[in-house]
PDB file of C-alpha atoms in Angstrom:
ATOM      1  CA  UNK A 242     -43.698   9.333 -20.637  1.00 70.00           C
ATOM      2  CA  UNK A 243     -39.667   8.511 -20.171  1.00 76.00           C
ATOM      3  CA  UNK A 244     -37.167   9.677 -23.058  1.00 87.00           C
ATOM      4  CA  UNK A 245     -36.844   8.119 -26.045  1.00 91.00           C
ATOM      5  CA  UNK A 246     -33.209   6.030 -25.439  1.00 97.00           C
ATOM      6  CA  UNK A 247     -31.295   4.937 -28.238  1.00 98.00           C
ATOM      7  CA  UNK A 248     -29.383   1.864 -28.168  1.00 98.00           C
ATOM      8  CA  UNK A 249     -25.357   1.263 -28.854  1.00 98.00           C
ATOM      9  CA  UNK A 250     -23.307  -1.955 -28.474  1.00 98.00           C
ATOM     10  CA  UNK A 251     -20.085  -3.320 -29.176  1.00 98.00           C
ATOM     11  CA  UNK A 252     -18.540  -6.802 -28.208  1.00 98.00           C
ATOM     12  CA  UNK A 253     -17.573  -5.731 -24.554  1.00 98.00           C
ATOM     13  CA  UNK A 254     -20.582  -2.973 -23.519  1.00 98.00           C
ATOM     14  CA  UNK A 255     -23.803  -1.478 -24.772  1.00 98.00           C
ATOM     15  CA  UNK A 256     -25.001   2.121 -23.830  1.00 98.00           C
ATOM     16  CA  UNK A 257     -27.991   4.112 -24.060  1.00 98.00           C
ATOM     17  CA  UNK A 258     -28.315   7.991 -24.121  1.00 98.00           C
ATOM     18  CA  UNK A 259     -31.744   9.939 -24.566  1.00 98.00           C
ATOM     19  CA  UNK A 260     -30.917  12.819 -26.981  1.00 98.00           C
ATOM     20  CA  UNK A 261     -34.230  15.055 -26.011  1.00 98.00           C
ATOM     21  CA  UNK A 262     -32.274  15.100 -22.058  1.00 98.00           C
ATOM     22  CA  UNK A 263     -29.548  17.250 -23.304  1.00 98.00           C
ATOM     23  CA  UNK A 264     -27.908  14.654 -24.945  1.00 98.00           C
ATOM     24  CA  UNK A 265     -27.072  12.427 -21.628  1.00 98.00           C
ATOM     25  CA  UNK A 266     -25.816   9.532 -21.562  1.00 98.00           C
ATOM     26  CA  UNK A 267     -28.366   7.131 -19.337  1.00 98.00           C
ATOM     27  CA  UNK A 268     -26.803   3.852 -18.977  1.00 98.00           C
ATOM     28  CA  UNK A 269     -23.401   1.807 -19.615  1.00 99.00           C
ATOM     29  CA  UNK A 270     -22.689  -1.542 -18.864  1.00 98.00           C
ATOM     30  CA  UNK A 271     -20.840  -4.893 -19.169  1.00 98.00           C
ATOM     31  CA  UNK A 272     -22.994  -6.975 -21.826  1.00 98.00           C
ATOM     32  CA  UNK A 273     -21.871 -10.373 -19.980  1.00 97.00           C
ATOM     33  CA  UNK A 274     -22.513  -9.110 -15.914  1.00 97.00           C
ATOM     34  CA  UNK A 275     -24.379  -6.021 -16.453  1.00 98.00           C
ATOM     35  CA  UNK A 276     -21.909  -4.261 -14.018  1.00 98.00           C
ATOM     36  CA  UNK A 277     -22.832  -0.327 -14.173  1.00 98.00           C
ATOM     37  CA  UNK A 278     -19.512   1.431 -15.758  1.00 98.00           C
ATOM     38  CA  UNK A 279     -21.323   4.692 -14.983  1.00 98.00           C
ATOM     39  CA  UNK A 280     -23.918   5.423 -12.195  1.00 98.00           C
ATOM     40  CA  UNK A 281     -26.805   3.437 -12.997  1.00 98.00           C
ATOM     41  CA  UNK A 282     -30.454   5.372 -14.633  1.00 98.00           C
ATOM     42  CA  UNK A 283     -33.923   3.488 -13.447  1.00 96.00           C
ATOM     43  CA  UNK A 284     -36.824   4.380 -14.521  1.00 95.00           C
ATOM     44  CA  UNK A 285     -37.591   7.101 -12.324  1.00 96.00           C
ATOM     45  CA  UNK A 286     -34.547   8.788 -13.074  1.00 97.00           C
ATOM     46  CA  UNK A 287     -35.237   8.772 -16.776  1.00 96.00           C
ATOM     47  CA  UNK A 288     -38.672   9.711 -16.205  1.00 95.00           C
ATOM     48  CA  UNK A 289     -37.474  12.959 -14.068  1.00 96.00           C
ATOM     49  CA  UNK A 290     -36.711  14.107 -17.043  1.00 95.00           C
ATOM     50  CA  UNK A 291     -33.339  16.370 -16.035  1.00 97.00           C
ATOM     51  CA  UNK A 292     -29.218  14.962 -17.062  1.00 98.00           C
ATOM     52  CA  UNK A 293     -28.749  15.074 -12.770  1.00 98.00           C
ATOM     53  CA  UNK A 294     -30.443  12.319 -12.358  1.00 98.00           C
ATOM     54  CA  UNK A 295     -28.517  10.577 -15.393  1.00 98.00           C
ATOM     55  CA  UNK A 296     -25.412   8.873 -16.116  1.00 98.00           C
ATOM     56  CA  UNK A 297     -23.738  12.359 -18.169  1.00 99.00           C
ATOM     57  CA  UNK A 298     -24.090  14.790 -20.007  1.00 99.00           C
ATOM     58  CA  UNK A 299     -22.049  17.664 -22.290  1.00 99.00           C
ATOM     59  CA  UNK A 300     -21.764  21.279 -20.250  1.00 98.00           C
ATOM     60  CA  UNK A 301     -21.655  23.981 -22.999  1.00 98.00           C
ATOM     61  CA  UNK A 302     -20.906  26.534 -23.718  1.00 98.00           C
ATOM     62  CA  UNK A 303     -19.337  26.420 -20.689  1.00 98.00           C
ATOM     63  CA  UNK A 304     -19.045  24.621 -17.321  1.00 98.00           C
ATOM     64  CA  UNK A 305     -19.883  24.983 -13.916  1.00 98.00           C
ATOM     65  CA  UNK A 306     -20.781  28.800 -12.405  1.00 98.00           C
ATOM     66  CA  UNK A 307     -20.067  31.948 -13.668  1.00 98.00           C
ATOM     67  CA  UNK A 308     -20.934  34.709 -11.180  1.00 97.00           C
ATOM     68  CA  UNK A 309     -21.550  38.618 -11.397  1.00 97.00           C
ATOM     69  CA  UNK A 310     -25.092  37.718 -13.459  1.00 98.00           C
ATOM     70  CA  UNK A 311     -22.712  37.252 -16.800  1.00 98.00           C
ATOM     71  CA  UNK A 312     -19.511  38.340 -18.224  1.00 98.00           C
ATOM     72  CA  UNK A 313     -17.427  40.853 -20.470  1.00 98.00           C
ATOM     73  CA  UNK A 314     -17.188  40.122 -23.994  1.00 97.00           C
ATOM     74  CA  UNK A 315     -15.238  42.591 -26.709  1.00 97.00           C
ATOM     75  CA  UNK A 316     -18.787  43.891 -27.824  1.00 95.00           C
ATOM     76  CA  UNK A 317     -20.189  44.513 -24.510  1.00 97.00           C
ATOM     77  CA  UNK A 318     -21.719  43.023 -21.468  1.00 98.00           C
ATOM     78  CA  UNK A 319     -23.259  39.208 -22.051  1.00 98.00           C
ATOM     79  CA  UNK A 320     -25.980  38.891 -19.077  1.00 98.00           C
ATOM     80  CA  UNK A 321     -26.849  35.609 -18.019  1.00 98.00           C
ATOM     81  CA  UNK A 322     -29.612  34.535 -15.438  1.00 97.00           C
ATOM     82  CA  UNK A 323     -29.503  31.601 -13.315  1.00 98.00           C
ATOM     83  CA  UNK A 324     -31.100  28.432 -14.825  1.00 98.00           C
ATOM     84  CA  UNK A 325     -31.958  25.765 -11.628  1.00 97.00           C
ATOM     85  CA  UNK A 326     -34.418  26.503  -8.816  1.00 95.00           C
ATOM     86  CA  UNK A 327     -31.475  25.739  -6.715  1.00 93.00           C
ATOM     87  CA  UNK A 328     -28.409  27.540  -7.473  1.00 95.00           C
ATOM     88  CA  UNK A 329     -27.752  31.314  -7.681  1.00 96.00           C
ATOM     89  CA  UNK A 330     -25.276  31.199 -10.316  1.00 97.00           C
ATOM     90  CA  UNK A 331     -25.746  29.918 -14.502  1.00 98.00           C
ATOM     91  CA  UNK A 332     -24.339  26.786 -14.510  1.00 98.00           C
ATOM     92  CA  UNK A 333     -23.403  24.086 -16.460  1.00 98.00           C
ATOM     93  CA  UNK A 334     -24.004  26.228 -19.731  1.00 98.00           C
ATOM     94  CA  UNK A 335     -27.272  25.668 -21.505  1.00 98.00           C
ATOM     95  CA  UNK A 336     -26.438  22.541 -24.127  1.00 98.00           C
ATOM     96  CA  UNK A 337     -28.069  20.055 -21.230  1.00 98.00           C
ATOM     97  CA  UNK A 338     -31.299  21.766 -20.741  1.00 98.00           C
ATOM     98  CA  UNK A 339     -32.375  21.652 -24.220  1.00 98.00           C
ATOM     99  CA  UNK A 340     -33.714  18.512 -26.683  1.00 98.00           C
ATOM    100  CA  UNK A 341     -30.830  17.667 -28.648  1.00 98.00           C
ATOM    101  CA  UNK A 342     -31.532  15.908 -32.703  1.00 98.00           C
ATOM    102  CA  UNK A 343     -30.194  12.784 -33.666  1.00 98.00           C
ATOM    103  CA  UNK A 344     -28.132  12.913 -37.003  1.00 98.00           C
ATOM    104  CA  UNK A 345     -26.292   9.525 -37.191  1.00 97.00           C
ATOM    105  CA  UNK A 346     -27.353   6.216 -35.375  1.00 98.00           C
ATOM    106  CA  UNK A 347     -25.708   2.870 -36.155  1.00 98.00           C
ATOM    107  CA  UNK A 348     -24.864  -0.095 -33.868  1.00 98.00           C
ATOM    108  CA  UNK A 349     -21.915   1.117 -32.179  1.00 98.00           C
ATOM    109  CA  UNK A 350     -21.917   4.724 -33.082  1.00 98.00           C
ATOM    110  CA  UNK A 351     -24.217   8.065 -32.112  1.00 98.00           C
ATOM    111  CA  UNK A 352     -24.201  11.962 -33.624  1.00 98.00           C
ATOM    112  CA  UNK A 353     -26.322  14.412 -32.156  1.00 98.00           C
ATOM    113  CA  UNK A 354     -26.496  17.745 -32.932  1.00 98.00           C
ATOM    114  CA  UNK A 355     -28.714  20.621 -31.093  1.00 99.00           C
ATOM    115  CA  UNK A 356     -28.592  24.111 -32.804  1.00 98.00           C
ATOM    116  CA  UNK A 357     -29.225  26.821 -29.795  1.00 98.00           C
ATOM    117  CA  UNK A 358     -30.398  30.690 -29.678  1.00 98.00           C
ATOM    118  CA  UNK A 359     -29.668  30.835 -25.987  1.00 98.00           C
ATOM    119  CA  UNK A 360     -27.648  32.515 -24.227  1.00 98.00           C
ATOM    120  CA  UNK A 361     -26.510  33.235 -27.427  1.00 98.00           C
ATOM    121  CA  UNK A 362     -26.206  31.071 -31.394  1.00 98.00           C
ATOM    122  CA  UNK A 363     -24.291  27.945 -32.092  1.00 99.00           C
ATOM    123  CA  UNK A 364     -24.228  24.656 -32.707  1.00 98.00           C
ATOM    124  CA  UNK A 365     -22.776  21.884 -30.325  1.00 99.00           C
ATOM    125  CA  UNK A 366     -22.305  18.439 -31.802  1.00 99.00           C
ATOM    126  CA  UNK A 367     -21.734  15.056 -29.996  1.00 99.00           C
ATOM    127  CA  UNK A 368     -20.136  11.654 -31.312  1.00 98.00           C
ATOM    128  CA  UNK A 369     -20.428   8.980 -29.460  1.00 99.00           C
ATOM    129  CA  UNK A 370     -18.533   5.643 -30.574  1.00 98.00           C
ATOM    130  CA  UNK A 371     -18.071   2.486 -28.250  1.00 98.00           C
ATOM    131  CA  UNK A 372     -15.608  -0.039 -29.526  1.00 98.00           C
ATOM    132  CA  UNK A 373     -14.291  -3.281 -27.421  1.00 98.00           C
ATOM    133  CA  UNK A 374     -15.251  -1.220 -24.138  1.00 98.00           C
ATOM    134  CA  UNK A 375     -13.889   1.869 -24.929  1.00 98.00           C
ATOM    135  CA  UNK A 376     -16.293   4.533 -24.966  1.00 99.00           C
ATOM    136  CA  UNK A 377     -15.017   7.621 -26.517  1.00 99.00           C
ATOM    137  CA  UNK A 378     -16.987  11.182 -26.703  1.00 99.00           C
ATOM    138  CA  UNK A 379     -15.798  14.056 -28.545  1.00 99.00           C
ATOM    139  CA  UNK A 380     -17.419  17.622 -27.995  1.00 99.00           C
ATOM    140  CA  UNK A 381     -18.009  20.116 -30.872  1.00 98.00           C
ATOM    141  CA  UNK A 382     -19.041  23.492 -30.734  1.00 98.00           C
ATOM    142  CA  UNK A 383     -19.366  26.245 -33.458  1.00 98.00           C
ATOM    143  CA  UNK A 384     -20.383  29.620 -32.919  1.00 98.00           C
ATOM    144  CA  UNK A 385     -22.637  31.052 -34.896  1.00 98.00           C
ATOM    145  CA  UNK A 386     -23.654  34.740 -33.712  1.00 97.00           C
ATOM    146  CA  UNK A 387     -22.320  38.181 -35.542  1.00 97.00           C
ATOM    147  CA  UNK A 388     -20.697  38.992 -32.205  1.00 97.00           C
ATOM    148  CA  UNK A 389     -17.615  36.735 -30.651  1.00 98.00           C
ATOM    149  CA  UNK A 390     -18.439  35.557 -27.802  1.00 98.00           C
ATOM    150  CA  UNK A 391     -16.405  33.119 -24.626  1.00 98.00           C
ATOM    151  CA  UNK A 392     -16.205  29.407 -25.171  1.00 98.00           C
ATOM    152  CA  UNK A 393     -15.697  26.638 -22.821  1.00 98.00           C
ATOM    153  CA  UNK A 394     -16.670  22.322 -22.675  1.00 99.00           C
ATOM    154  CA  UNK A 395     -16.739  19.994 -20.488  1.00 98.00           C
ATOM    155  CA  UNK A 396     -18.282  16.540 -19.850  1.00 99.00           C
ATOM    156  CA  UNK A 397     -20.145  15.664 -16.395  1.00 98.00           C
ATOM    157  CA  UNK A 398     -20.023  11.830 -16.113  1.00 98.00           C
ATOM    158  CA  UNK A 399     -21.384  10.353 -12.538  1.00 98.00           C
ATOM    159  CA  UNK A 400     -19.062   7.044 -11.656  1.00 98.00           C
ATOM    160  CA  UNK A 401     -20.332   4.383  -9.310  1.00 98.00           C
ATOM    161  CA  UNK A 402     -18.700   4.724  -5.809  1.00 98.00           C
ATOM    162  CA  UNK A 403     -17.928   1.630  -3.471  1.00 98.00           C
ATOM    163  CA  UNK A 404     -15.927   1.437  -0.172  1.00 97.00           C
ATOM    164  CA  UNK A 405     -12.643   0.760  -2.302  1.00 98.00           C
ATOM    165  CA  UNK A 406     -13.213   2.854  -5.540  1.00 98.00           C
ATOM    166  CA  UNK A 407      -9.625   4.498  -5.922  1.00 98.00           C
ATOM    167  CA  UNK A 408      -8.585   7.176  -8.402  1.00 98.00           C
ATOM    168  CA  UNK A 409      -5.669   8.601 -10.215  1.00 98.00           C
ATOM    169  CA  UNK A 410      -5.094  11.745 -11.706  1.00 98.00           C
ATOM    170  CA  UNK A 411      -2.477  13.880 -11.142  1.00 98.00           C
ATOM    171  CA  UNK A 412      -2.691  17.676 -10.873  1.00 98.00           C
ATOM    172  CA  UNK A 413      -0.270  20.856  -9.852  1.00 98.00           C
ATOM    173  CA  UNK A 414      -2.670  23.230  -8.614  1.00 98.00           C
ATOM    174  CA  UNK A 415      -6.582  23.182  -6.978  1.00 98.00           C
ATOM    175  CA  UNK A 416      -8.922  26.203  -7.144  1.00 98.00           C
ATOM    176  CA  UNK A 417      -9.994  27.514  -3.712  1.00 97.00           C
ATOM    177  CA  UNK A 418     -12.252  30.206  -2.927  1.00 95.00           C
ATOM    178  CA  UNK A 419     -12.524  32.880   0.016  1.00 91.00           C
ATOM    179  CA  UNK A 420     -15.832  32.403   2.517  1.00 82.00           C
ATOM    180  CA  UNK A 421     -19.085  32.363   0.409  1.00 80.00           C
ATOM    181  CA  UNK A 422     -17.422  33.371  -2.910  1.00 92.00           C
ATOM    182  CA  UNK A 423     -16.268  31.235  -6.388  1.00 97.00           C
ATOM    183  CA  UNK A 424     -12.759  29.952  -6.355  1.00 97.00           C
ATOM    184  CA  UNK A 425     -10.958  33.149  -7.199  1.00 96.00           C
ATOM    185  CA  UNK A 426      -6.927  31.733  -6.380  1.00 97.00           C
ATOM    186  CA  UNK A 427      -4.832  28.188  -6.938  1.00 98.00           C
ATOM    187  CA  UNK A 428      -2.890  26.319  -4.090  1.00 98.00           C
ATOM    188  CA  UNK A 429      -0.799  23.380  -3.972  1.00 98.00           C
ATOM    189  CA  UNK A 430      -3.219  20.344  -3.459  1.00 98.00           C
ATOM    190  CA  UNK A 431      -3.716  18.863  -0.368  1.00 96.00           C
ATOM    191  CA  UNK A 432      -2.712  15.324   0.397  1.00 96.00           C
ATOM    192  CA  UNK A 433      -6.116  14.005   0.978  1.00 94.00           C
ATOM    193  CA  UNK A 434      -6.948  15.603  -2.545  1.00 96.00           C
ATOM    194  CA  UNK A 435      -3.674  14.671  -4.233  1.00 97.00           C
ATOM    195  CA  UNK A 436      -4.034  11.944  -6.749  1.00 98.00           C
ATOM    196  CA  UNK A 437      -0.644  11.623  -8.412  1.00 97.00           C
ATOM    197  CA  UNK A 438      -1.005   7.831  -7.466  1.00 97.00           C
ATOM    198  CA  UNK A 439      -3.496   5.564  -6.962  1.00 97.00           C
ATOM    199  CA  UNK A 440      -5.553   6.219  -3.916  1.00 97.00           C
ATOM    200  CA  UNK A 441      -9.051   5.920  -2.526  1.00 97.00           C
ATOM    201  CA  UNK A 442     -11.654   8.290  -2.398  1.00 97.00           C
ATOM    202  CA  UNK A 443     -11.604  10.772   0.505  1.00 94.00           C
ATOM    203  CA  UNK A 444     -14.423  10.818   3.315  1.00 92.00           C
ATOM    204  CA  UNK A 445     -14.675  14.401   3.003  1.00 94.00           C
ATOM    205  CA  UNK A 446     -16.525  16.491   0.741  1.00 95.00           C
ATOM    206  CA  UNK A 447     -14.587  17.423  -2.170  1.00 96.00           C
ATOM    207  CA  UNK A 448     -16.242  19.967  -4.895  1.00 96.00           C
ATOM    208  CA  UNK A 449     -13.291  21.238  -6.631  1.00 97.00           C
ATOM    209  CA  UNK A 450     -11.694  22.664  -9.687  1.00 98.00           C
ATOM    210  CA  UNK A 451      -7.877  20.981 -10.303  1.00 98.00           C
ATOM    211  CA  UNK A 452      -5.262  22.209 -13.159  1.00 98.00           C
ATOM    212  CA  UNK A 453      -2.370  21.516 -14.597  1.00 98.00           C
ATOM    213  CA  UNK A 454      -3.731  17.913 -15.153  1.00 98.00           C
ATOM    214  CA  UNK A 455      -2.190  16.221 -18.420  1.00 98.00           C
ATOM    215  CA  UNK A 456      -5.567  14.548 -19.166  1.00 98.00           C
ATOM    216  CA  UNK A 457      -5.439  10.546 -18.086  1.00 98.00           C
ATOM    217  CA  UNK A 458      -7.041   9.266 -15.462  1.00 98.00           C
ATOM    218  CA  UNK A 459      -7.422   5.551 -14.267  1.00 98.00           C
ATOM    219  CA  UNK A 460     -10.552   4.574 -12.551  1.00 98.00           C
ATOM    220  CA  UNK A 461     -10.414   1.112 -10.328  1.00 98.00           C
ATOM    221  CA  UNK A 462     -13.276  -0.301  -8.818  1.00 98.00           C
ATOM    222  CA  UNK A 463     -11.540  -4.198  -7.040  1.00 98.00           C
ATOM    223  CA  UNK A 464     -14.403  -4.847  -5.782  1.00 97.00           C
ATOM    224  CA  UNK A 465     -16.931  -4.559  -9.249  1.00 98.00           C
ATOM    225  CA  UNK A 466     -14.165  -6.292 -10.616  1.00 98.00           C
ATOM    226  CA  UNK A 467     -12.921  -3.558 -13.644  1.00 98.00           C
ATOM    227  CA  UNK A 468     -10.940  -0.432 -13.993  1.00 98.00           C
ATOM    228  CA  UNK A 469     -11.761   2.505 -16.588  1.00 99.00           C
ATOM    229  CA  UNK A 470      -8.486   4.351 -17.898  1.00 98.00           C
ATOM    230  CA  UNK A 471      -9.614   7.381 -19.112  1.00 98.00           C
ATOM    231  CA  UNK A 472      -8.111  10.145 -21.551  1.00 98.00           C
ATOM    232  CA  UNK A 473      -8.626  13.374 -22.670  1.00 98.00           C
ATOM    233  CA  UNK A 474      -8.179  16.321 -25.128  1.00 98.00           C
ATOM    234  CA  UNK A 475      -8.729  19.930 -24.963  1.00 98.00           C
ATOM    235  CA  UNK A 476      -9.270  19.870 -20.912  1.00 98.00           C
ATOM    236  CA  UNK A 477      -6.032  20.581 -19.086  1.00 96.00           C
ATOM    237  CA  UNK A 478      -8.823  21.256 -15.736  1.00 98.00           C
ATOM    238  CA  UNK A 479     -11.002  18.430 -14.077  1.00 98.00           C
ATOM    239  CA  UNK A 480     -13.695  18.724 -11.356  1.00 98.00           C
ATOM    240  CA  UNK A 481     -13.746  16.134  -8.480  1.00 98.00           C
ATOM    241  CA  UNK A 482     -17.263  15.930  -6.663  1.00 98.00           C
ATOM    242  CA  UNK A 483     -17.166  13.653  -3.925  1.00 97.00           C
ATOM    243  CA  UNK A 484     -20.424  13.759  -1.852  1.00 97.00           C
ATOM    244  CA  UNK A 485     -20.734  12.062   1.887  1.00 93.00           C
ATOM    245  CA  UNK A 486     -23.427   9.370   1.864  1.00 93.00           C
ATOM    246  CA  UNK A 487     -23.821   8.739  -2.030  1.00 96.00           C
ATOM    247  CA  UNK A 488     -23.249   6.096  -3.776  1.00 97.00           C
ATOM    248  CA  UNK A 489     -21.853   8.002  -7.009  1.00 98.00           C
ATOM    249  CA  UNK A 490     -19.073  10.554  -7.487  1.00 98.00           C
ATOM    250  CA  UNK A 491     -18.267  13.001 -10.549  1.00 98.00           C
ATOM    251  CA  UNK A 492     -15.028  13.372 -12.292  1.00 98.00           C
ATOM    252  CA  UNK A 493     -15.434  15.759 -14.808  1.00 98.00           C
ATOM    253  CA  UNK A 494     -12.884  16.795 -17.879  1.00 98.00           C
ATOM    254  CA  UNK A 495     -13.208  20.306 -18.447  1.00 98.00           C
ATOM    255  CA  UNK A 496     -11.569  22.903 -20.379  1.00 98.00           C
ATOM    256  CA  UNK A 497     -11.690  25.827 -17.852  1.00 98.00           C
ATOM    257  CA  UNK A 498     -11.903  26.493 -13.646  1.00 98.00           C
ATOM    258  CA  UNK A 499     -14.904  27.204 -12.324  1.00 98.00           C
ATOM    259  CA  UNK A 500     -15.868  31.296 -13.236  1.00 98.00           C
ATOM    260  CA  UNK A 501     -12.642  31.493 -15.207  1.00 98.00           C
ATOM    261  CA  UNK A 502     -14.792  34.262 -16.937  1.00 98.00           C
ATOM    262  CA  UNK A 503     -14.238  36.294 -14.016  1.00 98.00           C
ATOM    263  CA  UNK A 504     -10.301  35.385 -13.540  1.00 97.00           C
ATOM    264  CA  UNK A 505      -7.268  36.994 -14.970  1.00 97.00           C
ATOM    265  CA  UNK A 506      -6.731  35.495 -18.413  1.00 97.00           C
ATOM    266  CA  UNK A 507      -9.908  34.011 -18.324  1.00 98.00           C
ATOM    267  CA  UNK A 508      -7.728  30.158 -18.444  1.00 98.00           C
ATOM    268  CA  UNK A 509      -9.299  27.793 -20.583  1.00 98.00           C
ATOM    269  CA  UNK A 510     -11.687  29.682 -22.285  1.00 98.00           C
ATOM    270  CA  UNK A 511     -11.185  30.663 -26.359  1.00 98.00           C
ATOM    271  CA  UNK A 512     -13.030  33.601 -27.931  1.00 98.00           C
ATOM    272  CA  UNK A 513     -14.687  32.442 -30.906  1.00 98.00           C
ATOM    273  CA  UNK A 514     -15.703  34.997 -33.728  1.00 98.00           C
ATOM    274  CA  UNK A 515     -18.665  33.536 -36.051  1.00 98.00           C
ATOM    275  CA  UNK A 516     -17.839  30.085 -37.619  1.00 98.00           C
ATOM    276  CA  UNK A 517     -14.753  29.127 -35.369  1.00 98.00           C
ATOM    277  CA  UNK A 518     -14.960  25.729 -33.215  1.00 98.00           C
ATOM    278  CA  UNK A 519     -13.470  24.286 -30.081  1.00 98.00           C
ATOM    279  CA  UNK A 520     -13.786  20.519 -29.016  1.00 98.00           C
ATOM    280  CA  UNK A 521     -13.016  18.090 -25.777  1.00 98.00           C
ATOM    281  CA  UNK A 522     -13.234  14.671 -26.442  1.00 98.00           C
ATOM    282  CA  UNK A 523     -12.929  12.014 -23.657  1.00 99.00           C
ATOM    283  CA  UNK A 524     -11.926   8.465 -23.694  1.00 98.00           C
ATOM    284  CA  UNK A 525     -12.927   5.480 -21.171  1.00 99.00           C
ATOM    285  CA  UNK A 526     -11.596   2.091 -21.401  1.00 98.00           C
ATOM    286  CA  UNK A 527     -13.228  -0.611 -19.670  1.00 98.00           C
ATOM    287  CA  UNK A 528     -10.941  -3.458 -18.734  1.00 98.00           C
ATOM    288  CA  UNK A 529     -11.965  -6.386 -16.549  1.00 98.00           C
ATOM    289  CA  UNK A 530      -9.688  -6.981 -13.371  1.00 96.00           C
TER     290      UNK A 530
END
């Protein structure tokens, strides 16, 4: 049986998410064309039952890999095993592997909550409100265990990718890594990775951590016809995945680098003693071209 979806709308879009798939998001689209604003769910997506095959999803309470099998915190060692079949490193947190609850549904707006045990206790919180095409998520988390522990959000959102999809968001620094390792250093950003203008997609792989980005983005898609301008808070870091051969590509607002548990002054991340809350919200504007 696929998720249970729930339903939002305003005068411009409607959107559906399935709270039990770790909150994702599954679809979002123009109400008049039904033009995709986000990489399009079927049915056999919903029905695979995992936020990869989805539209996005909230990465808490943290994003991306952390290596070493886990991480120092001030009361000792926090281990952490890897959670895919695929990937030797946690990723992504643990907020999208787990059925989320719905607390708030109404025509245009969404609250869903999901209290977790794992690794460790708190409870992450997501509002989701769509008004005249703008679709605006904000993150919550709270910790809730004795011991303080490392924070940090993101959002993964897939974004249709066409022939002329171009992209801007500016940045100072990327993230590389040395052969076979995380990114462990910054650089300045290559030109066929520098977005500080408008510019298409490159044909290369890109799978990258950026910084120093002030947190708008613009979107353009000529030949769908629209343009998202995107903005957010509490993520000075974005991730670019750009895949060869896929019709999708992943811009994700994040509040850390990739194992920034691992790197001096662990950027991004906030140590939160029991009770204390970070957030990341993220804005995307659908306008017609």
């Amino acid at each position: 049986m696929p998720a249970t979806e729930l339903h939002l709308q305003d005068r411009l879009t409607r959107l559906s998410l399935a709270p039990e798939l770790g909150a994702s998001l599954v679809n979002w689209e123009v109400k008049a064309t039904g033009q995709a604003l986000l990489r399009h769910s079927d049915l056999a997506a919903l029905e695979s039952g995992t936020p990869r095959r989805l539209a996005c999803y909230p990465l808490a309470p943290w994003s991306n890999r952390i290596g070493e099998g886990g991480f120092a915190r001030p009361e000792g060692w926090q281990a952490l095993a890897p959670n895919t079949g695929h990937d030797p490193y946690p990723i992504h947190g643990s907020a999208w592997q787990q059925a989320w609850q719905v607390e708030h549904h109404s025509e245009q707006r969404a609250r869903l909550t999901l209290d977790s045990a794992v690794p460790f206790a708190y409870r992450a919180t997501l509002d989701v409100h769509l008004h005249e095409g703008c679709l605006n998520l904000d993150l919550h988390i709270t910790h809730l265990d004795e011991s303080a522990n490392w924070y940090g959000l993101g959002l993964h959102p897939y974004f249709p990718r066409y022939p002329d999809t171009k992209l801007y968001a500016s940045a100072r620094k990327v993230w590389l890594a040395e052969d076979g390792r995380l990114p462990s250093y910054q650089a300045e950003v290559p030109e066929q990775w520098r977005f500080n203008a408008m510019g298409r997609l490159p044909e290369t792989v890109v799978d990258h951590a950026f910084s120093g980005w002030p947190g708008e983005c613009v979107i353009e898609q000529p030949s769908a016809g629209y343009r998202l301008a995107c903005s957010a808070n509490g993520a000075e870091h974005f991730l670019l995945y750009c895949p060869q051969g896929q019709g999708f590509f992943c811009f994700e607002p994040v509040s850390h680098p990739i194992n920034a548990h691992h790197l001096p002054g662990r950027p991004g991340l906030r140590l939160l003693h029991r009770g204390e809350a970070m957030n990341l919200g993220f804005r995307m504007q659908y306008r017609a071209l």
